[in-house]
GROMACS .gro file of C-alpha atoms in nm:
model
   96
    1UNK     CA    1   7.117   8.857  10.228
    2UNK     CA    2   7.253   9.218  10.182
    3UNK     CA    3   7.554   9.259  10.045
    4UNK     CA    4   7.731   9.381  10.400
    5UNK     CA    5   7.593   9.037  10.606
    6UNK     CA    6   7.799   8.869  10.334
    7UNK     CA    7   8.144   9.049  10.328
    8UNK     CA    8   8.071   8.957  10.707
    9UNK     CA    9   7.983   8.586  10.658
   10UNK     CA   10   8.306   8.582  10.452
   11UNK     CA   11   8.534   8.766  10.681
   12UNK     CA   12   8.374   8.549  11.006
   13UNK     CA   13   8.481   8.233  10.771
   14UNK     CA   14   8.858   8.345  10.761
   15UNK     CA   15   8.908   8.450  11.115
   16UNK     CA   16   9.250   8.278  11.251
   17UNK     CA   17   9.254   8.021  10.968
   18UNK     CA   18   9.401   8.001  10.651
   19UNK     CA   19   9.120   7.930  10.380
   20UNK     CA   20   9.038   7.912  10.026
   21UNK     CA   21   8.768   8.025   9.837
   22UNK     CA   22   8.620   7.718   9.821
   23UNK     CA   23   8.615   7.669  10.235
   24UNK     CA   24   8.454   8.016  10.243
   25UNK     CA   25   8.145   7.882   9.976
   26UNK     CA   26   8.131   7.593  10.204
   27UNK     CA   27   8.112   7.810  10.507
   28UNK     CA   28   7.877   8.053  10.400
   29UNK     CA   29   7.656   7.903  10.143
   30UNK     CA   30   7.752   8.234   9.877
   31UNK     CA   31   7.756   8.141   9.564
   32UNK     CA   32   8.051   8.062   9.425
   33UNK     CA   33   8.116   8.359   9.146
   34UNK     CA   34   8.009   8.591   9.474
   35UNK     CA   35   8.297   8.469   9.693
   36UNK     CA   36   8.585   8.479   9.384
   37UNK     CA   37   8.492   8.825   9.297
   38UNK     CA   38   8.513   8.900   9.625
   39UNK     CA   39   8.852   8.767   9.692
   40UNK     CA   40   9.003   8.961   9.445
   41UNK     CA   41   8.865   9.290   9.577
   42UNK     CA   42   8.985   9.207   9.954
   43UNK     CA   43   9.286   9.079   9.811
   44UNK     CA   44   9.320   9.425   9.626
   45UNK     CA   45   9.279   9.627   9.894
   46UNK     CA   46   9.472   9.431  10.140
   47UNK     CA   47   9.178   9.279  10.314
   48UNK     CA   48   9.336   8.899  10.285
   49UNK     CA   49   9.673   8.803  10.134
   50UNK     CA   50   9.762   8.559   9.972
   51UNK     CA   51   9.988   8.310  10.145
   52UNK     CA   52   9.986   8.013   9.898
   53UNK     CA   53   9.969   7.959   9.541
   54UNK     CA   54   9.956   7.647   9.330
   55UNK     CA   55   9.785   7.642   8.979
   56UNK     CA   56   9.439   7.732   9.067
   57UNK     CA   57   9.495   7.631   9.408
   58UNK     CA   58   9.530   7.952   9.642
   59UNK     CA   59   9.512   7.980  10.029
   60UNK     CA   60   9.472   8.294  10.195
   61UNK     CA   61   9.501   8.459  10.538
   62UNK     CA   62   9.292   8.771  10.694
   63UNK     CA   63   9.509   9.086  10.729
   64UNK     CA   64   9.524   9.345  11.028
   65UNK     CA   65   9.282   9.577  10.758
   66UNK     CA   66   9.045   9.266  10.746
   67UNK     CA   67   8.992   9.194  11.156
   68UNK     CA   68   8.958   9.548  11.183
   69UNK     CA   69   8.718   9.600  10.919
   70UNK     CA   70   8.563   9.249  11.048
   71UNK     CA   71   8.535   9.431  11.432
   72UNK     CA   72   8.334   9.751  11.261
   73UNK     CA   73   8.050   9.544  11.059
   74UNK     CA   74   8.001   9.321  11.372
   75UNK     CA   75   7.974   9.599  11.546
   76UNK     CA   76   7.716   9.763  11.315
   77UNK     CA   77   7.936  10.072  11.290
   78UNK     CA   78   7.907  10.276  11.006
   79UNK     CA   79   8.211  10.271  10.795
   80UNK     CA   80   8.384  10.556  10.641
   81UNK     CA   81   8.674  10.471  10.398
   82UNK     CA   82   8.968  10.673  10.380
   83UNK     CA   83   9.299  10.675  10.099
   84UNK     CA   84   9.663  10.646  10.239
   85UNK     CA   85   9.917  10.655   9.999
   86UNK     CA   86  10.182  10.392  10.083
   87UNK     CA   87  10.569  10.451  10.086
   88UNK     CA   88  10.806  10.255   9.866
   89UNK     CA   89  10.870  10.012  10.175
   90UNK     CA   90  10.473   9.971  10.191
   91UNK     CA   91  10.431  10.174  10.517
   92UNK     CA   92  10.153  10.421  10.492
   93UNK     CA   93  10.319  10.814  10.504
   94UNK     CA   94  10.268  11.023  10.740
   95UNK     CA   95   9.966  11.260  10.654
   96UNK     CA   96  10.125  11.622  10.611
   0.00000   0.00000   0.00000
């Protein structure tokens, strides 16, 4: 499986449900150190959040970034990544 079919096969496994990364190895069939590293990349950059926490135990939720960036891969777009800085109330600033 290329890497892209399985940040899709993740992001498909999150859509309107809160999961953890063990629902998403269940889901998918990825192997387990796959799916962690890749939680705390979308996590990072706002892909998921994080909406419970409990020793090990974490759920987490898809973000507005993550559907959208679920719609382009389904869509077989290509994807172009961009940098906004964020203001100090975590609203991106308006580009000058």
């Amino acid at each position: 499986m290329e890497p892209r079919e399985k940040i899709l096969a993740m992001l498909k496994a999150m859509i309107d449900r809160l999961v953890s990364p063990s629902d998403v190895i269940s889901s998918t069939g990825l192997p387990r150190y796959e799916v962690l590293a890749a939680f705390h990349v979308f996590e990072a950059l706002g892909i998921v959040k994080r909406v419970y926490s409990r020793g090990n135990y974490r759920l987490y939720q898809l973000t507005e970034a993550g559907r959208r960036l679920l719609e382009i891969l389904e869509s077989g777009a290509e994807i172009r990544i961009g940098f906004v800085p964020m203001g100090s109330e975590g609203v991106a600033e308006a580009e000058a």
